[in-house]
mmCIF file of C-alpha atoms in Angstrom:
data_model
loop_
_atom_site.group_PDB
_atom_site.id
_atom_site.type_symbol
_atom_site.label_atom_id
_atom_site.label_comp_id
_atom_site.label_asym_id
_atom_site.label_seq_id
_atom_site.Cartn_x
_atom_site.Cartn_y
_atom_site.Cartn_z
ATOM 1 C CA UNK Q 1 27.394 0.358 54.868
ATOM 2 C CA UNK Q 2 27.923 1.048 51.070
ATOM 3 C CA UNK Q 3 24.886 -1.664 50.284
ATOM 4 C CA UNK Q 4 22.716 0.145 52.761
ATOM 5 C CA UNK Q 5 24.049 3.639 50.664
ATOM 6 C CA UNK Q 6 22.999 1.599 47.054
ATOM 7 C CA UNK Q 7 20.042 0.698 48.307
ATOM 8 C CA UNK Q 8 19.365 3.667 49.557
ATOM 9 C CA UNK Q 9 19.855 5.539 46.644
ATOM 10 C CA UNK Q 10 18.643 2.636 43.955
ATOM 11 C CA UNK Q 11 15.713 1.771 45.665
ATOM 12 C CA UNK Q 12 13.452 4.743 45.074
ATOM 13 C CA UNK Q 13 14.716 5.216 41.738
ATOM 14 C CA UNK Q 14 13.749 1.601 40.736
ATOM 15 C CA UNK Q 15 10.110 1.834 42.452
ATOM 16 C CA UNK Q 16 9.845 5.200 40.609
ATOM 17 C CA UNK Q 17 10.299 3.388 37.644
ATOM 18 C CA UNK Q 18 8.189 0.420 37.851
ATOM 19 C CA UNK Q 19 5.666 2.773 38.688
ATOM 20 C CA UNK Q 20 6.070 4.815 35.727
ATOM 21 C CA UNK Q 21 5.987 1.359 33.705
ATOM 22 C CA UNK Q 22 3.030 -0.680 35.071
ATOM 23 C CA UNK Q 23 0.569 2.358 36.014
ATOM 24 C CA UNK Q 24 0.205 3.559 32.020
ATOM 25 C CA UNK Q 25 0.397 -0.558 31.302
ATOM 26 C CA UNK Q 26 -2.494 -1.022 34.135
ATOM 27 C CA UNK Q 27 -4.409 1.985 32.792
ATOM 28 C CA UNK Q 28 -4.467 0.680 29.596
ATOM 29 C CA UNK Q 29 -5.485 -2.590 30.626
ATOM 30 C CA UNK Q 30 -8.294 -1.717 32.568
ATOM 31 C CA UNK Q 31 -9.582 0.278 29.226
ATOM 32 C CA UNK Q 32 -9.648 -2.406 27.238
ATOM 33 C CA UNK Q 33 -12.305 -4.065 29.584
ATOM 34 C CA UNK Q 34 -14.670 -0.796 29.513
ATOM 35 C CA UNK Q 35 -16.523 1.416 27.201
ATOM 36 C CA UNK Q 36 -17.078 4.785 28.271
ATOM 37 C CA UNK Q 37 -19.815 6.748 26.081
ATOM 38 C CA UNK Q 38 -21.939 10.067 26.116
ATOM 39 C CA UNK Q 39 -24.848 9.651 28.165
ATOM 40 C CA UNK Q 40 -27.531 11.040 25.000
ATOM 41 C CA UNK Q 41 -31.023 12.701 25.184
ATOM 42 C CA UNK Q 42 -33.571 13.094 22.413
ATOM 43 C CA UNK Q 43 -34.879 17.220 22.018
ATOM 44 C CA UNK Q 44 -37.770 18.053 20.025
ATOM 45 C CA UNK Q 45 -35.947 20.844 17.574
ATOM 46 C CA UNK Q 46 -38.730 22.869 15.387
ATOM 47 C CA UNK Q 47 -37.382 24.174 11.897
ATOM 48 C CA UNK Q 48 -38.857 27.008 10.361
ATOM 49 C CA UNK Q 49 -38.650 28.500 6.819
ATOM 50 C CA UNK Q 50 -40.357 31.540 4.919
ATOM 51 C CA UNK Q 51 -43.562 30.936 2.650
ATOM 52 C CA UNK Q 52 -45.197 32.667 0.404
ATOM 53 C CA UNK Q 53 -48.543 33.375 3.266
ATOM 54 C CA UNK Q 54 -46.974 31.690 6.473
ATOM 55 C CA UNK Q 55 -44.012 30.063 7.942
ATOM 56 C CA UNK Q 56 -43.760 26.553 7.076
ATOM 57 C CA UNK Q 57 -42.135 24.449 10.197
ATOM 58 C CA UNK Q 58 -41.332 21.278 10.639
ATOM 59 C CA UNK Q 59 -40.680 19.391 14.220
ATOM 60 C CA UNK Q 60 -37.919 16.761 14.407
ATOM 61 C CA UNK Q 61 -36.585 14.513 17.294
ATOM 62 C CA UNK Q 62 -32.703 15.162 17.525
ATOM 63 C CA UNK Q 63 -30.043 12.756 19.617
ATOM 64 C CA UNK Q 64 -27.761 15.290 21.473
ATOM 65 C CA UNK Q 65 -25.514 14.344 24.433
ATOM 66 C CA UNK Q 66 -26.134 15.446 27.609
ATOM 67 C CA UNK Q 67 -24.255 18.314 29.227
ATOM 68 C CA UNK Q 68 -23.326 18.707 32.735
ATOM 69 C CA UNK Q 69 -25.112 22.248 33.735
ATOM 70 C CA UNK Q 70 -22.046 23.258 36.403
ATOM 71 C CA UNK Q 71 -19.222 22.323 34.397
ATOM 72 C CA UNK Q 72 -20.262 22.469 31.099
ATOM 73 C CA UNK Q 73 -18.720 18.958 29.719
ATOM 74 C CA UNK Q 74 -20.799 16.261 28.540
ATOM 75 C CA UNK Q 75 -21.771 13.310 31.264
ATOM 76 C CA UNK Q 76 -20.321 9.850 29.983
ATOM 77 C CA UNK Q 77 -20.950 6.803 31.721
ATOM 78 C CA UNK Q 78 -18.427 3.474 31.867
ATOM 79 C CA UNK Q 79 -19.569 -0.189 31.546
ATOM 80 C CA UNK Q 80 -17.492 -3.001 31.911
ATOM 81 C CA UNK Q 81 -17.913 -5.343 28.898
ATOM 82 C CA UNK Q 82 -15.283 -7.947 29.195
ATOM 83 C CA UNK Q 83 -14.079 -8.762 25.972
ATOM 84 C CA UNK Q 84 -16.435 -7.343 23.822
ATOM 85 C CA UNK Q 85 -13.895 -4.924 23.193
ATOM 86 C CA UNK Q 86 -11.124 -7.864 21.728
ATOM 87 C CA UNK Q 87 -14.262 -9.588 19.953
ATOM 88 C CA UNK Q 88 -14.820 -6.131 17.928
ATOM 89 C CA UNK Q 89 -11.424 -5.935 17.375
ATOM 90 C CA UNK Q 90 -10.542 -9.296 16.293
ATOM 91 C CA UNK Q 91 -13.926 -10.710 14.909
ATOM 92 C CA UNK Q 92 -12.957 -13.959 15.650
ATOM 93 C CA UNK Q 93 -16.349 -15.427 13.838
ATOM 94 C CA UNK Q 94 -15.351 -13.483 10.621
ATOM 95 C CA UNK Q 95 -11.818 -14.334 10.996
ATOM 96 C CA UNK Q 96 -12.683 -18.317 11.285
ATOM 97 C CA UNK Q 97 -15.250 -18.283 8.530
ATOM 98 C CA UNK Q 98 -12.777 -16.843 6.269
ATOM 99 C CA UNK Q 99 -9.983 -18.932 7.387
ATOM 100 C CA UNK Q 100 -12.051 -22.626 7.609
ATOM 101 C CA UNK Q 101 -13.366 -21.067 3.520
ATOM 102 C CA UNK Q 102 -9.463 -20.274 2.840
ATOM 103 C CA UNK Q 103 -10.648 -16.671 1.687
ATOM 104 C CA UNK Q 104 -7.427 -15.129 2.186
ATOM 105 C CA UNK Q 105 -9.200 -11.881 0.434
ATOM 106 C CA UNK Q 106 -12.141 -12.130 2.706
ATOM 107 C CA UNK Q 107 -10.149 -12.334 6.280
ATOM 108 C CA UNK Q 108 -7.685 -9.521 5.068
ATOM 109 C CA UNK Q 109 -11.267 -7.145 5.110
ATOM 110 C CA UNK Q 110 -10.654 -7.671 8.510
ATOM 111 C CA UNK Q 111 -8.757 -4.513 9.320
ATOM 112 C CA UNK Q 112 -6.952 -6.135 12.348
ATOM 113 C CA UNK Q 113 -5.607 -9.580 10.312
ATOM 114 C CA UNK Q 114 -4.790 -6.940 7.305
ATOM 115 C CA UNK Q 115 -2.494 -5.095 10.184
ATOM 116 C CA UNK Q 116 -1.468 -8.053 11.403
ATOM 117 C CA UNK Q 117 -0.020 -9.632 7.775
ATOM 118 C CA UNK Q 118 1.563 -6.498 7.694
ATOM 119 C CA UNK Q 119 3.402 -5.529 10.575
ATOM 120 C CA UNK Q 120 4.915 -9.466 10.772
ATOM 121 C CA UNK Q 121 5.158 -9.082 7.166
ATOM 122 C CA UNK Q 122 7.616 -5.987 7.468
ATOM 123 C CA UNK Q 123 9.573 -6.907 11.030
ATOM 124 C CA UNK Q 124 10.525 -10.433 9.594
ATOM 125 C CA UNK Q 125 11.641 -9.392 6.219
ATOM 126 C CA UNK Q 126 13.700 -5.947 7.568
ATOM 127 C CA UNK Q 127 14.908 -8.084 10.414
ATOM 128 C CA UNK Q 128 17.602 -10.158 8.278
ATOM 129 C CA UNK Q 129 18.059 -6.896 6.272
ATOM 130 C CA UNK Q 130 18.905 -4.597 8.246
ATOM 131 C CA UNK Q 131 21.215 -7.224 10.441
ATOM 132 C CA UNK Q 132 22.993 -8.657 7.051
ATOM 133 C CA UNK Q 133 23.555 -4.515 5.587
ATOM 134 C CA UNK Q 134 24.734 -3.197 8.999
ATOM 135 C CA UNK Q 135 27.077 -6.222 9.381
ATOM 136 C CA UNK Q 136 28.338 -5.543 5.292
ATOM 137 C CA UNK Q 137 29.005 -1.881 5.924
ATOM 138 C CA UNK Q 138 30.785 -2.910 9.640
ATOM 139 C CA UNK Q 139 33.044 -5.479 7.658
ATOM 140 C CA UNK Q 140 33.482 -3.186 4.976
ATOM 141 C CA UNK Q 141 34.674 0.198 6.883
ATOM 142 C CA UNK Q 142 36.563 -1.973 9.084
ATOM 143 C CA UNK Q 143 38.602 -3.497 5.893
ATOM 144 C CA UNK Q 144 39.035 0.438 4.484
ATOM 145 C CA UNK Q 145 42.207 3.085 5.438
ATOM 146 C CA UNK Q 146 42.152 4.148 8.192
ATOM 147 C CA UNK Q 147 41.926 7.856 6.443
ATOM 148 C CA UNK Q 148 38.477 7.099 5.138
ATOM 149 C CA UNK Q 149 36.966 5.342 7.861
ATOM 150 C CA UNK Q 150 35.818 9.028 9.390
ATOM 151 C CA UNK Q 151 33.998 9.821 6.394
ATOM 152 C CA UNK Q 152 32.738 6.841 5.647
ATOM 153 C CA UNK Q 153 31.249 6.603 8.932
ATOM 154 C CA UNK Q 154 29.952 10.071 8.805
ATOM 155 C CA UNK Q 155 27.865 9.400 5.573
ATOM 156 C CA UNK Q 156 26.354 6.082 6.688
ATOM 157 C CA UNK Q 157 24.908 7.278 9.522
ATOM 158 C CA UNK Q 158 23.008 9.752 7.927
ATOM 159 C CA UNK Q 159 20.368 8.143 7.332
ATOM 160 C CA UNK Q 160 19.935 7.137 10.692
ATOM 161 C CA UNK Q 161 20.066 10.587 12.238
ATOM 162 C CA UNK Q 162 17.204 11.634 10.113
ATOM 163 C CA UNK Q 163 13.713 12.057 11.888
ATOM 164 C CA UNK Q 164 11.745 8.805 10.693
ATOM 165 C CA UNK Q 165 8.779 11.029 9.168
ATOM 166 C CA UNK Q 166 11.280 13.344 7.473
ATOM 167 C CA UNK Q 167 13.341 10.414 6.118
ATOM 168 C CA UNK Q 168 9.789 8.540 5.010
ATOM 169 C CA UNK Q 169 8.685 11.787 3.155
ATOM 170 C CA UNK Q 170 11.969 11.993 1.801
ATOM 171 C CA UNK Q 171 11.949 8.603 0.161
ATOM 172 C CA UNK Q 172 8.093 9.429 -0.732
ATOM 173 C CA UNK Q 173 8.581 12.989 -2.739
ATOM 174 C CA UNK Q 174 11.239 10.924 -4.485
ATOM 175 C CA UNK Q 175 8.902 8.242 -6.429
ATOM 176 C CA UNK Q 176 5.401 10.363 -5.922
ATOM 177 C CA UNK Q 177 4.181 11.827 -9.144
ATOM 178 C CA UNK Q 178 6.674 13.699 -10.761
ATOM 179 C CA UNK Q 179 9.473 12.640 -8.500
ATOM 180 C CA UNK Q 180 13.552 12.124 -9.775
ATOM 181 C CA UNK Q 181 13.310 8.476 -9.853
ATOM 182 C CA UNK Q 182 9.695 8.458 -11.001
ATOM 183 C CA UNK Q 183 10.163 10.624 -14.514
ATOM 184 C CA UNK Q 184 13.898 8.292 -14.330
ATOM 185 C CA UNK Q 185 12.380 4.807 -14.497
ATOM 186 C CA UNK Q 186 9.645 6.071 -16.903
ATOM 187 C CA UNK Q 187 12.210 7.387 -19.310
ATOM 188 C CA UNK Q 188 13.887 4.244 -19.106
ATOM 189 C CA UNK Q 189 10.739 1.612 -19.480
ATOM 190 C CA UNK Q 190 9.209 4.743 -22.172
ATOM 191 C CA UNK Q 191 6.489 4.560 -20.263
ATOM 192 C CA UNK Q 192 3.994 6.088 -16.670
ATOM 193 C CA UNK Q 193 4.093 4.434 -13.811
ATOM 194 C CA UNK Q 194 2.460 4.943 -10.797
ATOM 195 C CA UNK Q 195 4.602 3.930 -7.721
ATOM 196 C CA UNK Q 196 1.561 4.510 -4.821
ATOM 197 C CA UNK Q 197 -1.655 3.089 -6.831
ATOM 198 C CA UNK Q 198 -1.201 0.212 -5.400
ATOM 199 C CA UNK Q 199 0.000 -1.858 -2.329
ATOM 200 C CA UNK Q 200 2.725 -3.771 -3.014
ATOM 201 C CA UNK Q 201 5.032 -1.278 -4.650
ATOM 202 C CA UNK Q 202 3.968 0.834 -1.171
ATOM 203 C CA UNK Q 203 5.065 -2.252 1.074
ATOM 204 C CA UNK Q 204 8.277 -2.266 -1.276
ATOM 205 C CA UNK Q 205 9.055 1.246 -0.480
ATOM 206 C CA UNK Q 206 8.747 1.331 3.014
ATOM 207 C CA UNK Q 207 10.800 -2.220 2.985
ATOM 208 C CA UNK Q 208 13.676 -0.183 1.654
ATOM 209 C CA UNK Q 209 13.054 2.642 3.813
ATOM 210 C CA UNK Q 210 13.345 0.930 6.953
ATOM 211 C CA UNK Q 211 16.503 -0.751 6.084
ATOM 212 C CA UNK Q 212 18.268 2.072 4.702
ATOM 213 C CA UNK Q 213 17.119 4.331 7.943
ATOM 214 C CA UNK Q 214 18.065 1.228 10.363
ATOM 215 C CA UNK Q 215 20.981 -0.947 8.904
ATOM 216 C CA UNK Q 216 23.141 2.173 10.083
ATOM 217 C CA UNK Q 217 22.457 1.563 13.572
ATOM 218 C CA UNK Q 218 23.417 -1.897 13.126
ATOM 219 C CA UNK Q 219 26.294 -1.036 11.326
ATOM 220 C CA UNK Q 220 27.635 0.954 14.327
ATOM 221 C CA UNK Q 221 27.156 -2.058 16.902
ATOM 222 C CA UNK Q 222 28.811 -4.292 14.575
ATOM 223 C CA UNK Q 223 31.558 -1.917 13.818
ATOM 224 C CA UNK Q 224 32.502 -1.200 17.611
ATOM 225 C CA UNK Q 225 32.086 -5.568 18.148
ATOM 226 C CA UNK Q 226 34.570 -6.018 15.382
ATOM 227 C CA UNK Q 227 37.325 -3.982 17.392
ATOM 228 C CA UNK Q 228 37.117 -6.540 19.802
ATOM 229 C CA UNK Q 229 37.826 -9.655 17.844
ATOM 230 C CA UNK Q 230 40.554 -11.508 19.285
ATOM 231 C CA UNK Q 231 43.477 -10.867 16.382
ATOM 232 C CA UNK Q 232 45.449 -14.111 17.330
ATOM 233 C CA UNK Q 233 42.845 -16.062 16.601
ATOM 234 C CA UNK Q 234 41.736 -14.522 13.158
ATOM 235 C CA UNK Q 235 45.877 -15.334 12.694
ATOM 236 C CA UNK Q 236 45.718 -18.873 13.792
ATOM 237 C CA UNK Q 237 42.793 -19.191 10.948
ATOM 238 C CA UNK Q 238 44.677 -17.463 8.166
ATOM 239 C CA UNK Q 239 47.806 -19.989 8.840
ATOM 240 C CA UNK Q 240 45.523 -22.890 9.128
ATOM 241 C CA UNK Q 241 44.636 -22.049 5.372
ATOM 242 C CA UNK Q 242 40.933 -20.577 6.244
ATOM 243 C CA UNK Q 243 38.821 -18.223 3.971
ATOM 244 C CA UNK Q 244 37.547 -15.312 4.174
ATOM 245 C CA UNK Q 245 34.325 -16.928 4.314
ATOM 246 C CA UNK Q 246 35.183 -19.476 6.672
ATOM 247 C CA UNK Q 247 36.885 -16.576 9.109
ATOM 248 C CA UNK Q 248 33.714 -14.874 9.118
ATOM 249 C CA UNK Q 249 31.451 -17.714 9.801
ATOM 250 C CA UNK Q 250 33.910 -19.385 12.184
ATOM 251 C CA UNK Q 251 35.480 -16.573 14.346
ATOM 252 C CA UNK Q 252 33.451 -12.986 13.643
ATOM 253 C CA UNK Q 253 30.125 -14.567 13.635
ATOM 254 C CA UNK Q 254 30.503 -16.333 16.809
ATOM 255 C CA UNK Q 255 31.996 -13.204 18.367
ATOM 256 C CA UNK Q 256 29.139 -11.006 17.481
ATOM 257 C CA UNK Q 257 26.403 -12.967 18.060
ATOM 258 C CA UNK Q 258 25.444 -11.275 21.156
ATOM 259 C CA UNK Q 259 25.351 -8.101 19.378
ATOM 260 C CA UNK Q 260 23.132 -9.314 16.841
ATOM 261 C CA UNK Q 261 20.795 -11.043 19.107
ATOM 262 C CA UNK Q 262 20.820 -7.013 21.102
ATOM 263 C CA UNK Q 263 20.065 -5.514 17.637
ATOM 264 C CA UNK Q 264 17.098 -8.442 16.502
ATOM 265 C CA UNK Q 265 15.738 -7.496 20.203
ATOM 266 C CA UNK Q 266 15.826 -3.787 19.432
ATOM 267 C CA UNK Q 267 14.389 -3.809 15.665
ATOM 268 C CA UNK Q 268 11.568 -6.298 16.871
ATOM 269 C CA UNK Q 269 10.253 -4.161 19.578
ATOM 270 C CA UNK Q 270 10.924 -1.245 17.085
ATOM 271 C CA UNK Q 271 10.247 -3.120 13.903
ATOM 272 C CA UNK Q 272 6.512 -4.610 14.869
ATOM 273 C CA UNK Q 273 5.097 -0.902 16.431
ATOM 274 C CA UNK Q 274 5.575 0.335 12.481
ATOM 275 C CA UNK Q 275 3.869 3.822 12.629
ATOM 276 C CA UNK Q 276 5.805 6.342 10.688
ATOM 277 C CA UNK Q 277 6.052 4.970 7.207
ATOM 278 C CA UNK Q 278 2.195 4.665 7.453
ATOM 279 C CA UNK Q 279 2.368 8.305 7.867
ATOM 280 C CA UNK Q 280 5.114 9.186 5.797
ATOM 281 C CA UNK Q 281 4.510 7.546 2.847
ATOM 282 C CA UNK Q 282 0.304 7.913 3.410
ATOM 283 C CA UNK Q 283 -0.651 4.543 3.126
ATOM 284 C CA UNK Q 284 -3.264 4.146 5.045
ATOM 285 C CA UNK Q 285 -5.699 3.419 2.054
ATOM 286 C CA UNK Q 286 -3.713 0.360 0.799
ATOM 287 C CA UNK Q 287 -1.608 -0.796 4.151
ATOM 288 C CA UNK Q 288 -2.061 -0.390 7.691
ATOM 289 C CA UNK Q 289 -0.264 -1.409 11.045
ATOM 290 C CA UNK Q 290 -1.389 -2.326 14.111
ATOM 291 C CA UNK Q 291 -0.067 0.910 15.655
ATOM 292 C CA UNK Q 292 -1.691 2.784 12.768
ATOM 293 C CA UNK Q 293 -5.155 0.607 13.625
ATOM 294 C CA UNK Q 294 -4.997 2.167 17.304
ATOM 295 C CA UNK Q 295 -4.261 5.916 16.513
ATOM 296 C CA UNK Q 296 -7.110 4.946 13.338
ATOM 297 C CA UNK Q 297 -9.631 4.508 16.602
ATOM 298 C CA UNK Q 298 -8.208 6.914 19.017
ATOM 299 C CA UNK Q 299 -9.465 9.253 16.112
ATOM 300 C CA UNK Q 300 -13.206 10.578 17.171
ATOM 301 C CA UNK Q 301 -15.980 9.340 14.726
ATOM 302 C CA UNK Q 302 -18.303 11.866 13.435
ATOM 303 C CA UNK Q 303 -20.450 12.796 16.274
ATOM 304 C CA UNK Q 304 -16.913 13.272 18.237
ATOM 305 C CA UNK Q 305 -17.062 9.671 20.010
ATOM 306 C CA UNK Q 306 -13.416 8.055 20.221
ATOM 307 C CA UNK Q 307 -13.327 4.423 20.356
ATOM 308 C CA UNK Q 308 -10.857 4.195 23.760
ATOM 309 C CA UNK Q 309 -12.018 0.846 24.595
ATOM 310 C CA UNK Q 310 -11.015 -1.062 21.216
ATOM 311 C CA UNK Q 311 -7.636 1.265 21.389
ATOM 312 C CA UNK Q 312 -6.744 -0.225 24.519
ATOM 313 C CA UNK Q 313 -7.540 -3.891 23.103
ATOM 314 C CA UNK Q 314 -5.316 -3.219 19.913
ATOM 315 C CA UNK Q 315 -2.481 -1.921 22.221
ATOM 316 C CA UNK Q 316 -2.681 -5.204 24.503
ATOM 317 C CA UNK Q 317 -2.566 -7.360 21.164
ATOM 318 C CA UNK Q 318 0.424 -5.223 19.985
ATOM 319 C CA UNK Q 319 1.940 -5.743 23.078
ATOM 320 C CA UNK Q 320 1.315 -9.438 23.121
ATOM 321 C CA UNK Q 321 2.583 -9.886 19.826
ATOM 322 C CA UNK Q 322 5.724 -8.293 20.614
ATOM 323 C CA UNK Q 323 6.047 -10.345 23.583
ATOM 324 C CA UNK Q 324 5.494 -13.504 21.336
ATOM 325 C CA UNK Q 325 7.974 -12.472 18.803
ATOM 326 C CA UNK Q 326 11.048 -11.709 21.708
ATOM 327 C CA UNK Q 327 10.624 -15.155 23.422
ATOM 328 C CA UNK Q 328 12.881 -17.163 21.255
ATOM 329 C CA UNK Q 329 15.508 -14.535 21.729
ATOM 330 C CA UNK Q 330 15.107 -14.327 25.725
ATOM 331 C CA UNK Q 331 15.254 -17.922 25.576
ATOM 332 C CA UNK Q 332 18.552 -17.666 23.578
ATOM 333 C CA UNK Q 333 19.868 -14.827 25.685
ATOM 334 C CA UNK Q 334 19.403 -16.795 29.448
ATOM 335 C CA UNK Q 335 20.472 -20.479 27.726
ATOM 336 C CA UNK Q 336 24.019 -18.426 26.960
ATOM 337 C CA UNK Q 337 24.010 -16.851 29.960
ATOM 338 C CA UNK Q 338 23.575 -19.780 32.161
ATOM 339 C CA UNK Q 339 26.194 -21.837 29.276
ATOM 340 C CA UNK Q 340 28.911 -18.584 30.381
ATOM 341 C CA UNK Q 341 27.729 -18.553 33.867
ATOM 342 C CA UNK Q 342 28.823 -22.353 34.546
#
């Protein structure tokens, strides 16, 4: 009776949400196979201007698109086109001339494999970061008086609780022009620097951005895993003449490892869809991200066209990479769950 009740109650609840998951997931999909574009007609459009006897005018053929004369909206029309939608979006003959070449300069013109080095560039490098800080500030709180462990967890998570675009902006009015630590550092080197003319002192910034707006939520996993540690053991290690070295590597790492497989999980799916710094710290003319390269064609073109179709593709290569990235850890995850299961 109460496993008719749970599935009574659970059942809907979990169709509702695989529903919600796969329809957006199927929708976008689909759109990746398809172009949708204004169905266009050429008008003859006479221009006249004032002379000094007669009017002067000129006839010229104009493309306009075609509006619907009940509704008002412009008629479209959809063609499936495969994958011409991936091949404009990956360029896979540019890509392989540049790579077989070795142009490294000539395949990151490519905007996708210049979002690509970037958004693997910046989830591998915060990934160890942000796990290695939170776990420092865990150890380190947990080692402090029990009097200042409330306020020292108070002002670490502050940077956490801060909206990503505020905290990005934050960091940016800091080093932009005539920011604090840009007139600081150029009264120390006695000279002008310029912290966004270029890229890599960009990437730099937003390195340290995501770290210091992450490594708190980290820090608070690790924290709560350390309460847990079995004391007799960290006891038994202290008698048998360990070090504090060899107690963390031994007996807290160990312990925590399925925390910090849960938070390389979370910062990879978080980590790789990279959107806010772009925003925050308005890079977009020296670094992009793959989720910045899909908003970039979601925006319409000058006659008002959006490209949805490429979108679509981009989103289904984000997706894959993220996918591609998260295996090892599944892998990790079930091979310790079937190791605690037996």
């Amino acid at each position: 009776m109460k496993f008719k009740t749970f599935i009574w109650f659970v059942g809907p609840s979990l169709f509702l949400m695989v529903l919600f998951i796969a329809a957006p997931l199927a929708s976008v999909f689909l759109g990746s196979f398809r172009i949708t574009q204004p169905v266009v007609q050429q008008i003859e459009v006479e221009t006249c201007s004032a002379g000094f006897l007669a009017q002067t005018c000129t006839t010229e053929l104009q493309t306009v698109p075609l509006i619907d004369e009940e509704t008002g909206d412009i008629v479209t029309t959809t063609e499936w086109v495969g994958f011409l939608s991936y091949d404009r979006v990956l360029e896979p003959a540019r890509a392989w001339a540049a790579i077989t070449a070795l142009d490294y300069n000539a395949l990151m013109q490519i905007d996708f494999w210049s979002a690509l080095r970037f958004t693997l560039m910046f989830t591998l490098v915060t990934l160890p970061l942000v796990i290695g800080v939170g776990l420092a500030i865990a150890l380190a709180v947990n080692s402090a008086a029990r009097s200042l462990r409330g306020p020292i967890i108070f002002i670490s998570l502050l940077p956490f609780i801060i909206t990503p675009v505020i905290g990005s902006l934050s960091i940016y009015w800091l080093f932009v022009g005539d920011g604090i630590l840009t007139r600081g550092i150029e009264a120390w080197l006695d000279r002008d620097i310029a912290m966004f003319a270029q890229g890599w002192t960009i990437e730099l910034l937003m390195l340290f951005y995501r770290v210091w707006h992450v490594a708190p939520f980290a820090f608070v996993i690790f924290y709560a895993g350390l309460q847990t540690v079995n004391q007799d053991t960290l006891e038994s290690a202290i008698i048998d003449g360990a070090s504090r070295f060899d107690r963390l590597r031994y007996v807290v790492i160990p312990h925590l490892m399925p925390l910090i497989i849960f938070i390389a999980l979370i910062h990879l799916m978080d980590a790789y869809r990279v959107f806010d710094e772009i925003v925050g710290f308005r890079a977009e003319a020296h670094v992009t991200s793959l989720q910045y390269l899909t908003f970039d064609f979601l925006r319409p073109d000058d006659a008002g066209n959006r490209a949805f179709s490429r979108a679509s593709a981009s989103s289904m290569l984000t997706m894959l990479g993220i996918v591609v990235l998260l295996i090892p850890l599944l892998r990790r995850t079930w091979r310790d769950h079937k190791g605690s299961s037996h």
